[in-house]
Amino acid sequence: MVALTVLVMIAIVTMMVVAAAALVVVVVVVVVVVVVVVVVVVVVVAVVVAVVVAMVMLRFYKVSLRLRIILQDLLLRPDTRTSWVLSCKGPAFRAFLEIAGHVEEEIRTGGELRWVDDPEPPVRREQSAAPAPLGIFYLEVHG
């Protein structure tokens, strides 16, 4: 009888150890899966943010490069060098251009650059060149 009781107790203890080990394995697997999912989500979000930022910067770069080419072309024509009115849709793009320094050199070389935030499309004046619509802003030259 005592031997049977000992065998039953050994069986119970063995089952408890096996159950505890199985529980530890399950908890470890769940933690690993959660960590992997979190890492994948963070990587996907980072890639999406990087792509969106790159697309916006590329658009700003293309538009600012076009503006720089137009301003440099105007500097070669002394008759249209008196003043420029740059009408910008919103302060964000204006800040981008100022930080990037794409218009700083043109301001120093002569002519006046005046910002007008959130413009209506400029009206063509008799002495001004046609406004150049560039999507985000208009450039109007007065000679």
mmCIF file of C-alpha atoms in Angstrom:
data_model
loop_
_atom_site.group_PDB
_atom_site.id
_atom_site.type_symbol
_atom_site.label_atom_id
_atom_site.label_comp_id
_atom_site.label_asym_id
_atom_site.label_seq_id
_atom_site.Cartn_x
_atom_site.Cartn_y
_atom_site.Cartn_z
ATOM 1 C CA MET A 1 0.000 0.000 0.000
ATOM 2 C CA VAL A 2 2.804 2.353 0.873
ATOM 3 C CA ALA A 3 4.529 1.576 -2.415
ATOM 4 C CA LEU A 4 1.347 2.391 -4.329
ATOM 5 C CA THR A 5 1.010 5.705 -2.489
ATOM 6 C CA VAL A 6 4.636 6.535 -3.295
ATOM 7 C CA LEU A 7 4.111 5.668 -6.972
ATOM 8 C CA VAL A 8 0.965 7.853 -7.132
ATOM 9 C CA MET A 9 2.821 10.747 -5.494
ATOM 10 C CA ILE A 10 5.732 10.336 -7.913
ATOM 11 C CA ALA A 11 3.282 10.321 -10.818
ATOM 12 C CA ILE A 12 1.544 13.451 -9.534
ATOM 13 C CA VAL A 13 4.846 15.299 -9.024
ATOM 14 C CA THR A 14 6.027 14.188 -12.475
ATOM 15 C CA MET A 15 2.801 15.457 -14.078
ATOM 16 C CA MET A 16 3.152 18.777 -12.217
ATOM 17 C CA VAL A 17 6.757 19.168 -13.437
ATOM 18 C CA VAL A 18 5.739 18.316 -17.001
ATOM 19 C CA ALA A 19 2.795 20.744 -16.822
ATOM 20 C CA ALA A 20 5.027 23.493 -15.461
ATOM 21 C CA ALA A 21 7.595 22.865 -18.186
ATOM 22 C CA ALA A 22 4.858 22.932 -20.818
ATOM 23 C CA LEU A 23 3.527 26.188 -19.368
ATOM 24 C CA VAL A 24 7.018 27.713 -19.453
ATOM 25 C CA VAL A 25 7.410 26.653 -23.091
ATOM 26 C CA VAL A 26 4.026 28.142 -24.000
ATOM 27 C CA VAL A 27 4.849 31.425 -22.247
ATOM 28 C CA VAL A 28 8.249 31.629 -23.975
ATOM 29 C CA VAL A 29 6.682 30.939 -27.395
ATOM 30 C CA VAL A 30 3.980 33.581 -26.819
ATOM 31 C CA VAL A 31 6.579 36.169 -25.724
ATOM 32 C CA VAL A 32 8.765 35.409 -28.769
ATOM 33 C CA VAL A 33 5.787 35.709 -31.133
ATOM 34 C CA VAL A 34 4.714 39.029 -29.570
ATOM 35 C CA VAL A 35 8.263 40.428 -29.815
ATOM 36 C CA VAL A 36 8.546 39.348 -33.472
ATOM 37 C CA VAL A 37 5.180 40.907 -34.327
ATOM 38 C CA VAL A 38 6.116 44.184 -32.608
ATOM 39 C CA VAL A 39 9.467 44.307 -34.418
ATOM 40 C CA VAL A 40 7.811 43.633 -37.785
ATOM 41 C CA VAL A 41 5.199 46.341 -37.184
ATOM 42 C CA VAL A 42 7.867 48.861 -36.151
ATOM 43 C CA VAL A 43 9.967 48.053 -39.239
ATOM 44 C CA VAL A 44 6.962 48.329 -41.574
ATOM 45 C CA VAL A 45 5.909 51.661 -40.052
ATOM 46 C CA ALA A 46 9.483 52.975 -40.301
ATOM 47 C CA VAL A 47 9.719 51.968 -43.966
ATOM 48 C CA VAL A 48 6.362 53.575 -44.788
ATOM 49 C CA VAL A 49 7.337 56.808 -43.004
ATOM 50 C CA ALA A 50 10.709 56.852 -44.768
ATOM 51 C CA VAL A 51 9.080 56.384 -48.180
ATOM 52 C CA VAL A 52 6.522 59.146 -47.546
ATOM 53 C CA VAL A 53 9.216 61.552 -46.312
ATOM 54 C CA ALA A 54 11.400 60.729 -49.316
ATOM 55 C CA MET A 55 8.515 61.363 -51.732
ATOM 56 C CA VAL A 56 7.691 64.723 -50.120
ATOM 57 C CA MET A 57 11.349 65.794 -50.108
ATOM 58 C CA LEU A 58 11.734 64.762 -53.747
ATOM 59 C CA ARG A 59 8.693 66.833 -54.704
ATOM 60 C CA PHE A 60 10.013 69.834 -52.778
ATOM 61 C CA TYR A 61 13.450 69.374 -54.361
ATOM 62 C CA LYS A 62 12.046 69.241 -57.896
ATOM 63 C CA VAL A 63 9.893 72.334 -57.378
ATOM 64 C CA SER A 64 12.687 74.296 -55.679
ATOM 65 C CA LEU A 65 15.124 73.313 -58.427
ATOM 66 C CA ARG A 66 12.651 74.605 -61.006
ATOM 67 C CA LEU A 67 12.317 77.841 -59.042
ATOM 68 C CA ARG A 68 16.105 78.221 -58.899
ATOM 69 C CA ILE A 69 16.384 77.735 -62.687
ATOM 70 C CA ILE A 70 13.675 80.333 -63.306
ATOM 71 C CA LEU A 71 15.303 82.851 -60.954
ATOM 72 C CA GLN A 72 18.732 82.297 -62.482
ATOM 73 C CA ASP A 73 17.240 82.811 -65.932
ATOM 74 C CA LEU A 74 15.678 86.073 -64.757
ATOM 75 C CA LEU A 75 19.013 87.275 -63.378
ATOM 76 C CA LEU A 76 20.503 87.026 -66.868
ATOM 77 C CA ARG A 77 17.905 89.494 -68.154
ATOM 78 C CA PRO A 78 18.558 92.914 -66.615
ATOM 79 C CA ASP A 79 15.268 94.334 -67.860
ATOM 80 C CA THR A 80 13.270 91.987 -65.611
ATOM 81 C CA ARG A 81 15.481 92.165 -62.530
ATOM 82 C CA THR A 82 13.648 94.851 -60.598
ATOM 83 C CA SER A 83 11.430 92.802 -58.311
ATOM 84 C CA TRP A 84 9.937 89.371 -57.902
ATOM 85 C CA VAL A 85 6.797 88.435 -56.068
ATOM 86 C CA LEU A 86 6.834 84.841 -54.905
ATOM 87 C CA SER A 87 3.387 83.765 -53.772
ATOM 88 C CA CYS A 88 3.641 80.651 -51.667
ATOM 89 C CA LYS A 89 0.827 78.323 -50.650
ATOM 90 C CA GLY A 90 1.455 77.975 -46.947
ATOM 91 C CA PRO A 91 4.409 78.625 -44.667
ATOM 92 C CA ALA A 92 5.747 75.055 -44.733
ATOM 93 C CA PHE A 93 7.100 75.232 -48.266
ATOM 94 C CA ARG A 94 8.424 78.740 -47.660
ATOM 95 C CA ALA A 95 10.334 77.493 -44.614
ATOM 96 C CA PHE A 96 11.688 74.577 -46.640
ATOM 97 C CA LEU A 97 13.022 76.927 -49.325
ATOM 98 C CA GLU A 98 14.526 79.300 -46.775
ATOM 99 C CA ILE A 99 16.226 76.499 -44.836
ATOM 100 C CA ALA A 100 17.500 74.882 -48.013
ATOM 101 C CA GLY A 101 18.869 78.260 -49.117
ATOM 102 C CA HIS A 102 17.594 77.853 -52.648
ATOM 103 C CA VAL A 103 16.627 81.518 -52.978
ATOM 104 C CA GLU A 104 19.195 83.165 -50.720
ATOM 105 C CA GLU A 105 21.755 83.726 -53.495
ATOM 106 C CA GLU A 106 19.134 85.218 -55.822
ATOM 107 C CA ILE A 107 18.044 87.669 -53.112
ATOM 108 C CA ARG A 108 21.631 88.876 -52.640
ATOM 109 C CA THR A 109 22.351 89.326 -56.359
ATOM 110 C CA GLY A 110 19.744 92.037 -56.794
ATOM 111 C CA GLY A 111 16.042 92.316 -57.057
ATOM 112 C CA GLU A 112 13.530 92.125 -54.297
ATOM 113 C CA LEU A 113 11.897 88.860 -53.287
ATOM 114 C CA ARG A 114 8.639 89.327 -51.461
ATOM 115 C CA TRP A 115 6.685 86.417 -49.966
ATOM 116 C CA VAL A 116 2.906 86.291 -50.077
ATOM 117 C CA ASP A 117 1.473 83.359 -48.149
ATOM 118 C CA ASP A 118 -1.693 81.580 -49.338
ATOM 119 C CA PRO A 119 -2.162 83.605 -52.532
ATOM 120 C CA GLU A 120 -4.827 84.035 -55.060
ATOM 121 C CA PRO A 121 -3.351 83.461 -58.535
ATOM 122 C CA PRO A 122 -1.565 86.725 -59.405
ATOM 123 C CA VAL A 123 -3.082 89.026 -62.004
ATOM 124 C CA ARG A 124 -0.850 89.663 -64.999
ATOM 125 C CA ARG A 125 0.213 93.292 -65.134
ATOM 126 C CA GLU A 126 1.282 95.209 -68.199
ATOM 127 C CA GLN A 127 4.949 95.474 -67.201
ATOM 128 C CA SER A 128 5.279 92.063 -65.600
ATOM 129 C CA ALA A 129 6.244 88.771 -67.088
ATOM 130 C CA ALA A 130 3.588 86.096 -67.062
ATOM 131 C CA PRO A 131 3.232 84.431 -63.667
ATOM 132 C CA ALA A 132 4.840 81.013 -63.658
ATOM 133 C CA PRO A 133 2.505 78.558 -61.934
ATOM 134 C CA LEU A 134 4.685 75.911 -60.303
ATOM 135 C CA GLY A 135 2.019 73.997 -58.418
ATOM 136 C CA ILE A 136 2.872 75.181 -54.927
ATOM 137 C CA PHE A 137 3.609 78.827 -55.653
ATOM 138 C CA TYR A 138 3.507 81.537 -58.317
ATOM 139 C CA LEU A 139 6.445 83.661 -59.404
ATOM 140 C CA GLU A 140 5.660 87.098 -60.785
ATOM 141 C CA VAL A 141 8.394 89.353 -62.183
ATOM 142 C CA HIS A 142 8.129 93.120 -62.444
ATOM 143 C CA GLY A 143 10.503 94.894 -64.787
#
